[in-house]
């Protein structure tokens, strides 16, 4: 589906990027006007999955990350996920913008493992 020249990857990535931005902006608006609806709305949560899709589409751009950088990225992601558990509570507006707190570190954890496992990422591998 995606040709080697990357043209389709750019088209799909741009389209997905626009969807992610639109979904996040909508989630910000809906979270302020109707938080319960925003929490259960598919479109106001689509950006969370779309963020991961953008990483999948852009995977070739990240193949050259050095192992030490991937180790640091993985640990930062893990720390971010754990921190989000302690920071996010029921008084904060959710899903936007606070759902970005666990989403972005999760992407970092995925990014840290794209070129194989690292011995210094033992909590993130099985």
mmCIF file of C-alpha atoms in Angstrom:
data_model
loop_
_atom_site.group_PDB
_atom_site.id
_atom_site.type_symbol
_atom_site.label_atom_id
_atom_site.label_comp_id
_atom_site.label_asym_id
_atom_site.label_seq_id
_atom_site.Cartn_x
_atom_site.Cartn_y
_atom_site.Cartn_z
ATOM 1 C CA UNK A 1 0.000 0.000 0.000
ATOM 2 C CA UNK A 2 2.783 2.435 0.846
ATOM 3 C CA UNK A 3 5.256 2.684 -1.981
ATOM 4 C CA UNK A 4 8.985 2.928 -1.465
ATOM 5 C CA UNK A 5 9.096 6.507 -2.699
ATOM 6 C CA UNK A 6 7.104 7.542 0.374
ATOM 7 C CA UNK A 7 4.527 9.618 -1.493
ATOM 8 C CA UNK A 8 1.616 7.594 -0.152
ATOM 9 C CA UNK A 9 3.146 7.682 3.324
ATOM 10 C CA UNK A 10 3.210 11.486 3.159
ATOM 11 C CA UNK A 11 -0.400 11.657 1.971
ATOM 12 C CA UNK A 12 -1.626 9.243 4.632
ATOM 13 C CA UNK A 13 0.494 10.918 7.320
ATOM 14 C CA UNK A 14 -0.797 14.364 6.411
ATOM 15 C CA UNK A 15 -4.384 13.140 6.413
ATOM 16 C CA UNK A 16 -3.928 11.380 9.743
ATOM 17 C CA UNK A 17 -2.206 14.459 11.168
ATOM 18 C CA UNK A 18 -5.145 16.649 10.192
ATOM 19 C CA UNK A 19 -7.576 14.181 11.758
ATOM 20 C CA UNK A 20 -5.520 14.073 14.966
ATOM 21 C CA UNK A 21 -5.377 17.868 15.173
ATOM 22 C CA UNK A 22 -9.104 18.216 14.460
ATOM 23 C CA UNK A 23 -9.960 15.567 17.038
ATOM 24 C CA UNK A 24 -7.733 17.154 19.690
ATOM 25 C CA UNK A 25 -9.132 20.650 19.068
ATOM 26 C CA UNK A 26 -12.662 19.238 19.235
ATOM 27 C CA UNK A 27 -11.764 17.393 22.453
ATOM 28 C CA UNK A 28 -10.473 20.630 23.991
ATOM 29 C CA UNK A 29 -13.689 22.419 23.100
ATOM 30 C CA UNK A 30 -16.011 19.584 24.112
ATOM 31 C CA UNK A 31 -14.156 18.968 27.380
ATOM 32 C CA UNK A 32 -14.847 22.568 28.376
ATOM 33 C CA UNK A 33 -18.486 22.596 27.263
ATOM 34 C CA UNK A 34 -19.669 19.047 28.000
ATOM 35 C CA UNK A 35 -17.030 16.938 29.775
ATOM 36 C CA UNK A 36 -19.140 13.798 30.097
ATOM 37 C CA UNK A 37 -19.923 13.738 26.391
ATOM 38 C CA UNK A 38 -16.267 14.460 25.565
ATOM 39 C CA UNK A 39 -15.154 11.524 27.677
ATOM 40 C CA UNK A 40 -17.403 9.085 25.812
ATOM 41 C CA UNK A 41 -17.263 10.673 22.354
ATOM 42 C CA UNK A 42 -15.376 8.642 19.788
ATOM 43 C CA UNK A 43 -14.234 11.695 17.867
ATOM 44 C CA UNK A 44 -12.961 13.524 20.943
ATOM 45 C CA UNK A 45 -10.855 10.447 21.784
ATOM 46 C CA UNK A 46 -9.741 9.576 18.224
ATOM 47 C CA UNK A 47 -6.621 11.709 18.526
ATOM 48 C CA UNK A 48 -5.266 9.309 21.143
ATOM 49 C CA UNK A 49 -5.230 6.392 18.710
ATOM 50 C CA UNK A 50 -4.339 8.674 15.828
ATOM 51 C CA UNK A 51 -1.200 9.751 17.654
ATOM 52 C CA UNK A 52 -0.053 6.137 17.622
ATOM 53 C CA UNK A 53 -1.005 5.831 13.967
ATOM 54 C CA UNK A 54 1.185 8.828 13.164
ATOM 55 C CA UNK A 55 4.117 7.081 14.820
ATOM 56 C CA UNK A 56 3.456 3.949 12.770
ATOM 57 C CA UNK A 57 3.334 5.959 9.560
ATOM 58 C CA UNK A 58 6.528 7.835 10.434
ATOM 59 C CA UNK A 59 8.403 4.717 11.574
ATOM 60 C CA UNK A 60 11.114 4.924 8.871
ATOM 61 C CA UNK A 61 12.086 8.370 10.145
ATOM 62 C CA UNK A 62 12.974 6.907 13.541
ATOM 63 C CA UNK A 63 14.988 3.853 12.438
ATOM 64 C CA UNK A 64 18.347 5.581 12.878
ATOM 65 C CA UNK A 65 17.976 6.546 16.531
ATOM 66 C CA UNK A 66 21.120 5.405 18.393
ATOM 67 C CA UNK A 67 20.686 2.725 21.087
ATOM 68 C CA UNK A 68 21.628 5.055 23.947
ATOM 69 C CA UNK A 69 19.040 7.601 22.796
ATOM 70 C CA UNK A 70 16.399 4.862 22.572
ATOM 71 C CA UNK A 71 17.251 3.831 26.125
ATOM 72 C CA UNK A 72 16.807 7.394 27.386
ATOM 73 C CA UNK A 73 13.584 7.788 25.373
ATOM 74 C CA UNK A 74 12.208 4.539 26.820
ATOM 75 C CA UNK A 75 12.967 5.519 30.400
ATOM 76 C CA UNK A 76 11.494 8.993 29.905
ATOM 77 C CA UNK A 77 8.355 7.362 28.518
ATOM 78 C CA UNK A 78 8.088 4.978 31.447
ATOM 79 C CA UNK A 79 8.606 7.807 33.939
ATOM 80 C CA UNK A 80 5.957 9.856 32.111
ATOM 81 C CA UNK A 81 3.419 7.034 32.247
ATOM 82 C CA UNK A 82 3.996 6.518 35.976
ATOM 83 C CA UNK A 83 3.896 10.278 36.619
ATOM 84 C CA UNK A 84 0.581 10.586 34.778
ATOM 85 C CA UNK A 85 -0.902 8.087 37.220
ATOM 86 C CA UNK A 86 -0.075 10.404 40.106
ATOM 87 C CA UNK A 87 -0.806 13.736 38.403
ATOM 88 C CA UNK A 88 -4.129 13.118 36.651
ATOM 89 C CA UNK A 89 -7.143 13.168 38.939
ATOM 90 C CA UNK A 90 -10.885 13.733 38.671
ATOM 91 C CA UNK A 91 -10.579 17.517 39.000
ATOM 92 C CA UNK A 92 -8.573 17.933 35.787
ATOM 93 C CA UNK A 93 -10.273 18.364 32.404
ATOM 94 C CA UNK A 94 -10.271 15.037 30.591
ATOM 95 C CA UNK A 95 -9.823 13.855 27.841
ATOM 96 C CA UNK A 96 -8.217 17.042 26.586
ATOM 97 C CA UNK A 97 -5.689 18.246 27.345
ATOM 98 C CA UNK A 98 -4.748 15.850 30.131
ATOM 99 C CA UNK A 99 -5.045 12.600 28.181
ATOM 100 C CA UNK A 100 -1.969 13.775 26.287
ATOM 101 C CA UNK A 101 0.038 13.196 29.458
ATOM 102 C CA UNK A 102 -0.078 9.366 29.258
ATOM 103 C CA UNK A 103 -0.436 9.243 25.448
ATOM 104 C CA UNK A 104 2.841 11.010 24.610
ATOM 105 C CA UNK A 105 4.988 8.936 27.017
ATOM 106 C CA UNK A 106 3.369 5.762 25.680
ATOM 107 C CA UNK A 107 4.505 6.775 22.214
ATOM 108 C CA UNK A 108 8.024 7.280 23.590
ATOM 109 C CA UNK A 109 8.023 3.752 25.005
ATOM 110 C CA UNK A 110 6.950 2.368 21.630
ATOM 111 C CA UNK A 111 9.565 4.505 19.892
ATOM 112 C CA UNK A 112 12.300 3.144 22.159
ATOM 113 C CA UNK A 113 11.711 -0.394 20.908
ATOM 114 C CA UNK A 114 11.498 0.093 17.159
ATOM 115 C CA UNK A 115 14.926 -1.349 16.360
ATOM 116 C CA UNK A 116 14.886 -4.279 18.765
ATOM 117 C CA UNK A 117 15.207 -4.728 22.484
ATOM 118 C CA UNK A 118 17.732 -2.924 24.654
ATOM 119 C CA UNK A 119 19.300 -4.496 27.731
ATOM 120 C CA UNK A 120 18.823 -1.274 29.705
ATOM 121 C CA UNK A 121 15.075 -1.266 29.036
ATOM 122 C CA UNK A 122 14.409 -4.441 31.028
ATOM 123 C CA UNK A 123 11.199 -3.127 32.680
ATOM 124 C CA UNK A 124 9.741 -2.553 29.211
ATOM 125 C CA UNK A 125 10.608 -5.908 27.634
ATOM 126 C CA UNK A 126 9.620 -9.467 28.373
#
